[in-house]
């Protein structure tokens, strides 16, 4: 099962009754362990969380902190682009060269690195005292 297969399988369990836009994400950690996540929406719309955020939360709970690879999939017209906030969240745990496979349900896919998705990401080591 590829990382994209894991994201696609997870997507079935997304909770997206408001947008109807189900998203699945999968992260392979540097340890080799794979974590999945889905978007979870809320009646208070801004409280919803993205699939990537769910996968990151699962990864942290699993004891991993280093992202090696990411896949994200939705029934989109084009391979799904992680939102800006998720690009920043992924950059917290992945180096610039981490590959992010973005896909739709029609079989289209696009691969970009984290640096391409978020050039000049704000990072912990940019802060003097952190
Ligand atoms: N969404 C994700 O989960 N990940 C993305 O990369 C793009 C957007 C979700 C958020 C919301 O539940 C729905 O898709 C529509 O924006």
Short mmCIF file of N, CA, C and O and ligand atoms in Angstrom, two decimals:
data_model
loop_
_atom_site.label_atom_id
_atom_site.label_comp_id
_atom_site.label_asym_id
_atom_site.label_seq_id
_atom_site.Cartn_x
_atom_site.Cartn_y
_atom_site.Cartn_z
N UNK A 1 0.86 -1.20 0.00
CA UNK A 1 0.00 0.00 0.00
C UNK A 1 0.90 1.24 0.00
O UNK A 1 1.75 1.40 0.88
N UNK A 2 0.68 2.11 -0.97
CA UNK A 2 1.47 3.34 -1.03
C UNK A 2 0.94 4.36 -0.02
O UNK A 2 -0.17 4.21 0.52
N UNK A 3 1.73 5.40 0.18
CA UNK A 3 1.29 6.45 1.11
C UNK A 3 -0.01 7.08 0.59
O UNK A 3 -0.91 7.42 1.37
N UNK A 4 -0.10 7.22 -0.72
CA UNK A 4 -1.32 7.79 -1.31
C UNK A 4 -2.52 6.85 -1.10
O UNK A 4 -3.64 7.32 -0.84
N UNK A 5 -2.29 5.55 -1.19
CA UNK A 5 -3.37 4.58 -0.91
C UNK A 5 -3.89 4.77 0.53
O UNK A 5 -5.09 4.72 0.79
N UNK A 6 -2.96 4.96 1.45
CA UNK A 6 -3.34 5.16 2.85
C UNK A 6 -4.20 6.42 3.00
O UNK A 6 -5.22 6.42 3.69
N UNK A 7 -3.79 7.48 2.32
CA UNK A 7 -4.56 8.74 2.38
C UNK A 7 -5.94 8.55 1.77
O UNK A 7 -6.95 9.04 2.30
N UNK A 8 -6.00 7.82 0.66
CA UNK A 8 -7.28 7.59 -0.02
C UNK A 8 -8.23 6.77 0.86
O UNK A 8 -9.42 7.08 0.97
N UNK A 9 -7.70 5.76 1.51
CA UNK A 9 -8.52 4.92 2.39
C UNK A 9 -9.02 5.74 3.59
O UNK A 9 -10.19 5.65 3.98
N UNK A 10 -8.14 6.54 4.15
CA UNK A 10 -8.52 7.38 5.29
C UNK A 10 -9.64 8.34 4.90
O UNK A 10 -10.59 8.57 5.68
N UNK A 11 -9.54 8.89 3.70
CA UNK A 11 -10.51 9.90 3.22
C UNK A 11 -11.95 9.44 3.38
O UNK A 11 -12.85 10.27 3.65
N UNK A 12 -12.20 8.16 3.25
CA UNK A 12 -13.57 7.65 3.39
C UNK A 12 -14.18 8.01 4.74
O UNK A 12 -15.40 8.08 4.89
N UNK A 13 -13.32 8.17 5.73
CA UNK A 13 -13.81 8.44 7.08
C UNK A 13 -13.79 9.93 7.44
O UNK A 13 -14.03 10.29 8.60
N UNK A 14 -13.50 10.78 6.47
CA UNK A 14 -13.50 12.22 6.75
C UNK A 14 -14.90 12.64 7.20
O UNK A 14 -15.92 12.06 6.80
N UNK A 15 -14.93 13.66 8.05
CA UNK A 15 -16.21 14.21 8.53
C UNK A 15 -16.34 15.61 7.95
O UNK A 15 -15.77 16.57 8.47
N UNK A 16 -17.04 15.68 6.83
CA UNK A 16 -17.15 16.96 6.11
C UNK A 16 -18.59 17.24 5.69
O UNK A 16 -18.88 17.43 4.50
N UNK A 17 -19.53 17.26 6.66
CA UNK A 17 -20.94 17.44 6.29
C UNK A 17 -21.26 18.85 5.80
O UNK A 17 -22.31 19.06 5.20
N UNK A 18 -20.41 19.81 6.06
CA UNK A 18 -20.71 21.19 5.68
C UNK A 18 -20.17 21.52 4.29
O UNK A 18 -20.90 22.04 3.45
N UNK A 19 -18.93 21.20 4.05
CA UNK A 19 -18.37 21.48 2.73
C UNK A 19 -18.63 20.34 1.75
O UNK A 19 -18.63 20.54 0.54
N UNK A 20 -18.82 19.13 2.26
CA UNK A 20 -18.93 17.97 1.38
C UNK A 20 -17.61 17.60 0.74
O UNK A 20 -17.55 16.75 -0.15
N UNK A 21 -16.55 18.24 1.17
CA UNK A 21 -15.22 18.05 0.56
C UNK A 21 -14.37 17.22 1.51
O UNK A 21 -13.75 17.73 2.44
N UNK A 22 -14.38 15.91 1.26
CA UNK A 22 -13.62 15.00 2.14
C UNK A 22 -12.16 14.97 1.72
O UNK A 22 -11.85 14.85 0.52
N UNK A 23 -11.28 15.05 2.71
CA UNK A 23 -9.85 15.04 2.45
C UNK A 23 -9.18 13.97 3.31
O UNK A 23 -9.55 13.79 4.48
N UNK A 24 -8.24 13.26 2.72
CA UNK A 24 -7.43 12.30 3.47
C UNK A 24 -5.96 12.67 3.34
O UNK A 24 -5.53 13.13 2.28
N UNK A 25 -5.22 12.48 4.40
CA UNK A 25 -3.78 12.77 4.35
C UNK A 25 -3.03 11.62 5.01
O UNK A 25 -3.56 10.93 5.89
N UNK A 26 -1.81 11.42 4.57
CA UNK A 26 -0.95 10.41 5.20
C UNK A 26 0.46 10.95 5.29
O UNK A 26 0.92 11.67 4.39
N UNK A 27 1.10 10.63 6.38
CA UNK A 27 2.48 11.06 6.62
C UNK A 27 3.31 9.82 6.88
O UNK A 27 2.93 8.97 7.69
N UNK A 28 4.45 9.72 6.19
CA UNK A 28 5.44 8.71 6.57
C UNK A 28 6.49 9.42 7.42
O UNK A 28 7.10 10.41 6.98
N UNK A 29 6.66 8.97 8.64
CA UNK A 29 7.66 9.58 9.51
C UNK A 29 9.04 9.02 9.17
O UNK A 29 9.16 7.99 8.49
N UNK A 30 10.06 9.70 9.65
CA UNK A 30 11.44 9.25 9.40
C UNK A 30 11.65 7.84 9.95
O UNK A 30 12.46 7.07 9.42
N UNK A 31 10.91 7.47 10.98
CA UNK A 31 11.02 6.13 11.56
C UNK A 31 10.45 5.05 10.64
O UNK A 31 10.67 3.86 10.85
N UNK A 32 9.67 5.48 9.64
CA UNK A 32 9.02 4.53 8.73
C UNK A 32 7.55 4.33 9.05
O UNK A 32 6.79 3.81 8.22
N UNK A 33 7.14 4.73 10.23
CA UNK A 33 5.73 4.58 10.60
C UNK A 33 4.86 5.55 9.79
O UNK A 33 5.26 6.69 9.54
N UNK A 34 3.69 5.05 9.40
CA UNK A 34 2.76 5.85 8.60
C UNK A 34 1.57 6.27 9.47
O UNK A 34 1.02 5.45 10.23
N UNK A 35 1.19 7.52 9.34
CA UNK A 35 0.07 8.08 10.10
C UNK A 35 -0.93 8.71 9.13
O UNK A 35 -0.52 9.33 8.15
N UNK A 36 -2.22 8.55 9.44
CA UNK A 36 -3.25 9.10 8.56
C UNK A 36 -4.09 10.11 9.31
O UNK A 36 -4.15 10.12 10.55
N UNK A 37 -4.76 10.96 8.55
CA UNK A 37 -5.67 11.93 9.14
C UNK A 37 -6.74 12.32 8.13
O UNK A 37 -6.59 12.10 6.92
N UNK A 38 -7.83 12.86 8.65
CA UNK A 38 -8.93 13.33 7.79
C UNK A 38 -9.38 14.70 8.27
O UNK A 38 -9.11 15.08 9.42
N UNK A 39 -10.09 15.42 7.41
CA UNK A 39 -10.64 16.69 7.89
C UNK A 39 -11.87 16.42 8.75
O UNK A 39 -12.63 15.48 8.51
N UNK A 40 -12.00 17.22 9.79
CA UNK A 40 -13.10 17.08 10.75
C UNK A 40 -13.74 18.46 10.89
O UNK A 40 -13.16 19.37 11.48
N UNK A 41 -14.93 18.61 10.29
CA UNK A 41 -15.59 19.92 10.30
C UNK A 41 -16.46 20.09 11.53
O UNK A 41 -16.64 19.16 12.33
N UNK A 42 -16.97 21.31 11.70
CA UNK A 42 -17.72 21.64 12.91
C UNK A 42 -18.82 22.62 12.55
O UNK A 42 -18.66 23.44 11.63
N UNK A 43 -19.94 22.58 13.31
CA UNK A 43 -21.03 23.50 13.08
C UNK A 43 -20.56 24.95 13.20
O UNK A 43 -21.10 25.85 12.55
N UNK A 44 -19.57 25.18 14.05
CA UNK A 44 -18.89 26.48 14.09
C UNK A 44 -17.75 26.37 13.07
O UNK A 44 -16.68 25.83 13.37
N UNK A 45 -18.02 26.81 11.86
CA UNK A 45 -17.15 26.49 10.72
C UNK A 45 -15.64 26.66 10.94
O UNK A 45 -14.86 25.80 10.56
N UNK A 46 -15.20 27.76 11.57
CA UNK A 46 -13.73 27.94 11.69
C UNK A 46 -13.06 26.91 12.60
O UNK A 46 -11.84 26.83 12.64
N UNK A 47 -13.89 26.16 13.34
CA UNK A 47 -13.30 25.18 14.26
C UNK A 47 -12.94 23.87 13.57
O UNK A 47 -12.38 22.96 14.21
N UNK A 48 -13.24 23.74 12.30
CA UNK A 48 -12.87 22.53 11.58
C UNK A 48 -11.37 22.38 11.49
O UNK A 48 -10.62 23.35 11.56
N UNK A 49 -10.93 21.13 11.33
CA UNK A 49 -9.50 20.88 11.19
C UNK A 49 -9.23 20.13 9.89
O UNK A 49 -10.04 19.31 9.45
N UNK A 50 -8.09 20.39 9.31
CA UNK A 50 -7.72 19.79 8.03
C UNK A 50 -7.16 18.38 8.22
O UNK A 50 -6.68 18.02 9.31
N UNK A 51 -7.18 17.62 7.14
CA UNK A 51 -6.66 16.25 7.15
C UNK A 51 -5.18 16.22 7.54
O UNK A 51 -4.74 15.33 8.29
N UNK A 52 -4.43 17.17 7.05
CA UNK A 52 -2.99 17.21 7.35
C UNK A 52 -2.77 17.41 8.85
O UNK A 52 -1.87 16.81 9.45
N UNK A 53 -3.60 18.28 9.44
CA UNK A 53 -3.47 18.53 10.88
C UNK A 53 -3.77 17.27 11.67
O UNK A 53 -3.12 16.97 12.68
N UNK A 54 -4.78 16.51 11.21
CA UNK A 54 -5.10 15.25 11.87
C UNK A 54 -3.97 14.25 11.79
O UNK A 54 -3.67 13.55 12.77
N UNK A 55 -3.33 14.18 10.64
CA UNK A 55 -2.21 13.24 10.47
C UNK A 55 -1.03 13.66 11.34
O UNK A 55 -0.34 12.81 11.92
N UNK A 56 -0.81 14.96 11.44
CA UNK A 56 0.27 15.45 12.30
C UNK A 56 -0.02 15.10 13.76
O UNK A 56 0.86 14.64 14.49
N UNK A 57 -1.26 15.30 14.18
CA UNK A 57 -1.62 14.98 15.56
C UNK A 57 -1.40 13.49 15.85
O UNK A 57 -0.88 13.12 16.91
N UNK A 58 -1.78 12.63 14.89
CA UNK A 58 -1.57 11.19 15.07
C UNK A 58 -0.08 10.88 15.16
O UNK A 58 0.36 10.03 15.97
N UNK A 59 0.71 11.56 14.34
CA UNK A 59 2.16 11.34 14.35
C UNK A 59 2.77 11.72 15.70
O UNK A 59 3.59 10.97 16.26
N UNK A 60 2.35 12.84 16.23
CA UNK A 60 2.88 13.27 17.53
C UNK A 60 2.48 12.29 18.62
O UNK A 60 3.29 11.90 19.46
N UNK A 61 1.24 11.86 18.59
CA UNK A 61 0.78 10.87 19.57
C UNK A 61 1.58 9.57 19.44
O UNK A 61 1.87 8.90 20.43
N UNK A 62 1.96 9.24 18.21
CA UNK A 62 2.72 8.01 17.96
C UNK A 62 4.19 8.10 18.35
O UNK A 62 4.92 7.12 18.27
N UNK A 63 4.62 9.30 18.74
CA UNK A 63 6.00 9.45 19.21
C UNK A 63 6.99 9.88 18.14
O UNK A 63 8.19 9.90 18.37
N UNK A 64 6.48 10.24 16.96
CA UNK A 64 7.37 10.73 15.89
C UNK A 64 7.29 12.24 15.77
O UNK A 64 6.22 12.83 16.01
N UNK A 65 8.38 12.85 15.36
CA UNK A 65 8.39 14.30 15.17
C UNK A 65 9.03 14.72 13.84
O UNK A 65 9.17 15.92 13.57
N UNK A 66 9.43 13.74 13.04
CA UNK A 66 10.13 14.07 11.79
C UNK A 66 9.35 13.51 10.60
O UNK A 66 9.20 12.29 10.46
N UNK A 67 8.87 14.40 9.74
CA UNK A 67 8.12 13.97 8.55
C UNK A 67 9.10 13.64 7.42
O UNK A 67 9.99 14.44 7.10
N UNK A 68 8.91 12.47 6.79
CA UNK A 68 9.74 12.09 5.65
C UNK A 68 9.01 12.27 4.32
O UNK A 68 9.62 12.56 3.29
N UNK A 69 7.69 12.09 4.34
CA UNK A 69 6.91 12.15 3.10
C UNK A 69 5.45 12.40 3.44
O UNK A 69 4.97 11.97 4.51
N UNK A 70 4.74 13.06 2.52
CA UNK A 70 3.33 13.40 2.76
C UNK A 70 2.51 13.07 1.51
O UNK A 70 2.98 13.23 0.38
N UNK A 71 1.28 12.62 1.72
CA UNK A 71 0.32 12.47 0.61
C UNK A 71 -1.02 13.02 1.05
O UNK A 71 -1.42 12.87 2.21
N UNK A 72 -1.70 13.69 0.14
CA UNK A 72 -3.01 14.25 0.45
C UNK A 72 -3.92 14.09 -0.77
O UNK A 72 -3.48 14.24 -1.91
N UNK A 73 -5.17 13.73 -0.51
CA UNK A 73 -6.09 13.45 -1.62
C UNK A 73 -7.50 13.93 -1.30
O UNK A 73 -7.95 13.86 -0.16
N UNK A 74 -8.17 14.43 -2.34
CA UNK A 74 -9.57 14.83 -2.23
C UNK A 74 -10.20 14.71 -3.60
O UNK A 74 -9.50 14.53 -4.61
N UNK A 75 -11.53 14.81 -3.64
CA UNK A 75 -12.24 14.74 -4.92
C UNK A 75 -12.26 16.14 -5.52
O UNK A 75 -13.30 16.79 -5.60
N UNK A 76 -11.11 16.60 -5.93
CA UNK A 76 -10.93 17.97 -6.43
C UNK A 76 -10.75 17.94 -7.94
O UNK A 76 -10.44 16.90 -8.53
N UNK A 77 -10.93 19.08 -8.56
CA UNK A 77 -10.76 19.15 -10.02
C UNK A 77 -9.30 18.97 -10.40
O UNK A 77 -8.98 18.45 -11.46
N UNK A 78 -8.43 19.42 -9.51
CA UNK A 78 -6.98 19.27 -9.72
C UNK A 78 -6.39 18.68 -8.43
O UNK A 78 -7.06 18.70 -7.39
N UNK A 79 -5.17 18.15 -8.48
CA UNK A 79 -4.56 17.63 -7.25
C UNK A 79 -4.68 18.64 -6.12
O UNK A 79 -4.39 19.82 -6.31
N UNK A 80 -5.12 18.16 -4.95
CA UNK A 80 -5.52 19.08 -3.88
C UNK A 80 -4.32 19.81 -3.27
O UNK A 80 -3.32 19.18 -2.93
N UNK A 81 -4.43 21.11 -3.14
CA UNK A 81 -3.35 21.91 -2.58
C UNK A 81 -3.56 22.09 -1.09
O UNK A 81 -4.62 22.55 -0.67
N UNK A 82 -2.58 21.70 -0.27
CA UNK A 82 -2.72 21.96 1.17
C UNK A 82 -2.91 23.45 1.42
O UNK A 82 -2.28 24.29 0.75
N UNK A 83 -3.78 23.80 2.37
CA UNK A 83 -4.01 25.21 2.66
C UNK A 83 -2.74 25.84 3.25
O UNK A 83 -1.81 25.13 3.67
N UNK A 84 -2.72 27.14 3.32
CA UNK A 84 -1.54 27.83 3.83
C UNK A 84 -1.17 27.42 5.24
O UNK A 84 0.00 27.22 5.55
N UNK A 85 -2.20 27.30 6.09
CA UNK A 85 -1.93 26.91 7.47
C UNK A 85 -1.31 25.52 7.55
O UNK A 85 -0.41 25.28 8.37
N UNK A 86 -1.78 24.62 6.72
CA UNK A 86 -1.21 23.26 6.75
C UNK A 86 0.20 23.24 6.21
O UNK A 86 1.03 22.44 6.65
N UNK A 87 0.50 24.10 5.25
CA UNK A 87 1.89 24.17 4.76
C UNK A 87 2.81 24.56 5.93
O UNK A 87 3.88 24.00 6.11
N UNK A 88 2.36 25.53 6.71
CA UNK A 88 3.16 25.93 7.88
C UNK A 88 3.23 24.80 8.90
O UNK A 88 4.30 24.54 9.46
N UNK A 89 2.14 24.11 9.14
CA UNK A 89 2.14 23.00 10.12
C UNK A 89 3.10 21.90 9.66
O UNK A 89 3.84 21.34 10.47
N UNK A 90 3.08 21.58 8.38
CA UNK A 90 3.96 20.52 7.87
C UNK A 90 5.42 20.95 7.97
O UNK A 90 6.31 20.15 8.30
N UNK A 91 5.68 22.24 7.71
CA UNK A 91 7.06 22.75 7.74
C UNK A 91 7.66 22.70 9.15
O UNK A 91 8.88 22.71 9.30
N UNK A 92 6.81 22.63 10.15
CA UNK A 92 7.31 22.52 11.53
C UNK A 92 8.07 21.19 11.73
O UNK A 92 9.01 21.12 12.52
N UNK A 93 7.64 20.17 11.00
CA UNK A 93 8.15 18.82 11.24
C UNK A 93 8.88 18.22 10.04
O UNK A 93 9.36 17.08 10.12
N UNK A 94 8.94 18.95 8.93
CA UNK A 94 9.58 18.40 7.73
C UNK A 94 10.62 19.35 7.17
O UNK A 94 10.43 20.57 7.23
N UNK A 95 11.68 18.81 6.62
CA UNK A 95 12.70 19.66 6.01
C UNK A 95 12.24 20.12 4.63
O UNK A 95 11.27 19.60 4.07
N UNK A 96 12.96 21.08 4.09
CA UNK A 96 12.57 21.73 2.83
C UNK A 96 12.40 20.74 1.68
O UNK A 96 11.59 20.95 0.78
N UNK A 97 13.15 19.64 1.71
CA UNK A 97 13.13 18.69 0.58
C UNK A 97 12.05 17.61 0.71
O UNK A 97 11.94 16.74 -0.16
N UNK A 98 11.26 17.63 1.75
CA UNK A 98 10.19 16.62 1.92
C UNK A 98 9.20 16.72 0.76
O UNK A 98 8.75 17.81 0.41
N UNK A 99 8.89 15.56 0.18
CA UNK A 99 7.99 15.53 -0.97
C UNK A 99 6.53 15.40 -0.52
O UNK A 99 6.21 14.56 0.32
N UNK A 100 5.69 16.23 -1.10
CA UNK A 100 4.26 16.20 -0.81
C UNK A 100 3.54 15.81 -2.10
O UNK A 100 3.58 16.54 -3.09
N UNK A 101 2.91 14.63 -2.08
CA UNK A 101 2.12 14.19 -3.23
C UNK A 101 0.70 14.67 -3.04
O UNK A 101 0.04 14.33 -2.05
N UNK A 102 0.23 15.46 -3.99
CA UNK A 102 -1.14 15.98 -3.96
C UNK A 102 -1.91 15.27 -5.06
O UNK A 102 -1.41 15.17 -6.18
N UNK A 103 -3.09 14.78 -4.72
CA UNK A 103 -3.82 13.98 -5.71
C UNK A 103 -5.30 14.28 -5.67
O UNK A 103 -5.83 14.81 -4.69
N UNK A 104 -5.97 13.93 -6.77
CA UNK A 104 -7.43 13.93 -6.75
C UNK A 104 -7.92 12.51 -7.01
O UNK A 104 -7.12 11.59 -7.19
N UNK A 105 -9.22 12.32 -7.01
CA UNK A 105 -9.79 10.98 -7.13
C UNK A 105 -9.85 10.52 -8.59
O UNK A 105 -10.23 9.39 -8.87
N UNK A 106 -9.48 11.40 -9.50
CA UNK A 106 -9.51 11.03 -10.92
C UNK A 106 -8.17 10.46 -11.37
O UNK A 106 -7.99 10.13 -12.54
N UNK A 107 -7.21 10.41 -10.46
CA UNK A 107 -5.91 9.83 -10.80
C UNK A 107 -4.84 10.84 -11.12
O UNK A 107 -3.71 10.47 -11.44
N UNK A 108 -5.18 12.12 -11.06
CA UNK A 108 -4.16 13.15 -11.28
C UNK A 108 -3.35 13.33 -10.01
O UNK A 108 -3.89 13.25 -8.90
N UNK A 109 -2.06 13.54 -10.17
CA UNK A 109 -1.21 13.76 -9.00
C UNK A 109 -0.10 14.74 -9.35
O UNK A 109 0.29 14.88 -10.52
N UNK A 110 0.36 15.41 -8.34
CA UNK A 110 1.43 16.38 -8.52
C UNK A 110 2.32 16.29 -7.28
O UNK A 110 1.80 16.15 -6.16
N UNK A 111 3.61 16.35 -7.48
CA UNK A 111 4.54 16.28 -6.34
C UNK A 111 5.29 17.59 -6.23
O UNK A 111 5.84 18.10 -7.22
N UNK A 112 5.28 18.15 -5.04
CA UNK A 112 6.06 19.36 -4.77
C UNK A 112 6.78 19.18 -3.44
O UNK A 112 6.31 18.44 -2.57
N UNK A 113 7.88 19.87 -3.26
CA UNK A 113 8.57 19.82 -1.98
C UNK A 113 7.93 20.84 -1.03
O UNK A 113 7.24 21.77 -1.46
N UNK A 114 8.23 20.66 0.26
CA UNK A 114 7.72 21.63 1.23
C UNK A 114 8.26 23.03 0.92
O UNK A 114 7.54 24.02 1.09
N UNK A 115 9.50 23.11 0.46
CA UNK A 115 10.07 24.43 0.15
C UNK A 115 9.33 25.08 -1.01
O UNK A 115 9.15 26.30 -1.03
N UNK A 116 8.91 24.27 -1.98
CA UNK A 116 8.15 24.83 -3.10
C UNK A 116 6.77 25.28 -2.65
O UNK A 116 6.25 26.30 -3.13
N UNK A 117 6.19 24.54 -1.71
CA UNK A 117 4.85 24.89 -1.22
C UNK A 117 4.89 26.10 -0.29
O UNK A 117 3.93 26.87 -0.22
N UNK A 118 5.98 26.24 0.44
CA UNK A 118 6.07 27.34 1.41
C UNK A 118 7.49 27.89 1.47
O UNK A 118 8.26 27.59 2.39
N UNK A 119 7.86 28.68 0.46
CA UNK A 119 9.20 29.26 0.49
C UNK A 119 9.35 30.20 1.68
O UNK A 119 8.42 30.91 2.03
N UNK A 120 10.51 30.16 2.29
CA UNK A 120 10.79 31.09 3.40
C UNK A 120 9.94 30.82 4.61
O UNK A 120 9.55 31.75 5.32
N UNK A 121 9.63 29.56 4.88
CA UNK A 121 8.77 29.22 6.03
C UNK A 121 9.31 29.80 7.33
O UNK A 121 10.53 29.79 7.56
N UNK A 122 8.42 30.29 8.13
CA UNK A 122 8.77 30.74 9.48
C UNK A 122 9.15 29.51 10.31
O UNK A 122 8.37 28.55 10.36
N UNK A 123 10.32 29.54 10.93
CA UNK A 123 10.81 28.37 11.65
C UNK A 123 11.22 28.73 13.07
O UNK A 123 11.53 29.89 13.36
N UNK A 124 11.25 27.72 13.90
CA UNK A 124 11.61 27.90 15.31
C UNK A 124 12.95 28.61 15.46
O UNK A 124 13.11 29.48 16.32
N UNK A 125 13.94 28.26 14.62
CA UNK A 125 15.27 28.85 14.81
C UNK A 125 15.35 30.30 14.32
O UNK A 125 16.40 30.91 14.36
N UNK A 126 14.22 30.84 13.86
CA UNK A 126 14.19 32.26 13.52
C UNK A 126 13.96 33.12 14.76
O UNK A 126 14.08 34.33 14.70
N UNK A 127 13.59 32.46 15.85
CA UNK A 127 13.30 33.21 17.07
C UNK A 127 14.52 33.14 18.00
O UNK A 127 15.05 32.06 18.27
N UNK A 128 14.95 34.26 18.48
CA UNK A 128 16.16 34.34 19.30
C UNK A 128 16.12 33.43 20.52
O UNK A 128 17.08 32.76 20.82
N UNK A 129 14.99 33.43 21.21
CA UNK A 129 14.97 32.81 22.53
C UNK A 129 14.32 31.42 22.57
O UNK A 129 14.17 30.85 23.63
N UNK A 130 13.90 30.91 21.43
CA UNK A 130 13.16 29.62 21.46
C UNK A 130 14.12 28.44 21.48
O UNK A 130 15.26 28.55 21.10
N1 LIG B 1 -9.05 20.74 3.65
C1 LIG B 1 -8.15 19.83 4.13
O1 LIG B 1 -8.47 19.04 5.02
N2 LIG B 1 -6.92 19.82 3.60
C2 LIG B 1 -6.52 20.57 2.55
O2 LIG B 1 -5.38 20.43 2.12
C3 LIG B 1 -7.46 21.52 1.92
C4 LIG B 1 -8.74 21.73 2.66
C5 LIG B 1 -10.42 20.71 4.19
C6 LIG B 1 -10.81 21.82 5.12
C7 LIG B 1 -12.33 21.80 4.97
O3 LIG B 1 -12.86 20.81 5.84
C8 LIG B 1 -12.56 21.35 3.55
O4 LIG B 1 -11.35 20.75 3.12
C9 LIG B 1 -12.95 22.47 2.60
O5 LIG B 1 -12.04 23.51 2.68
#
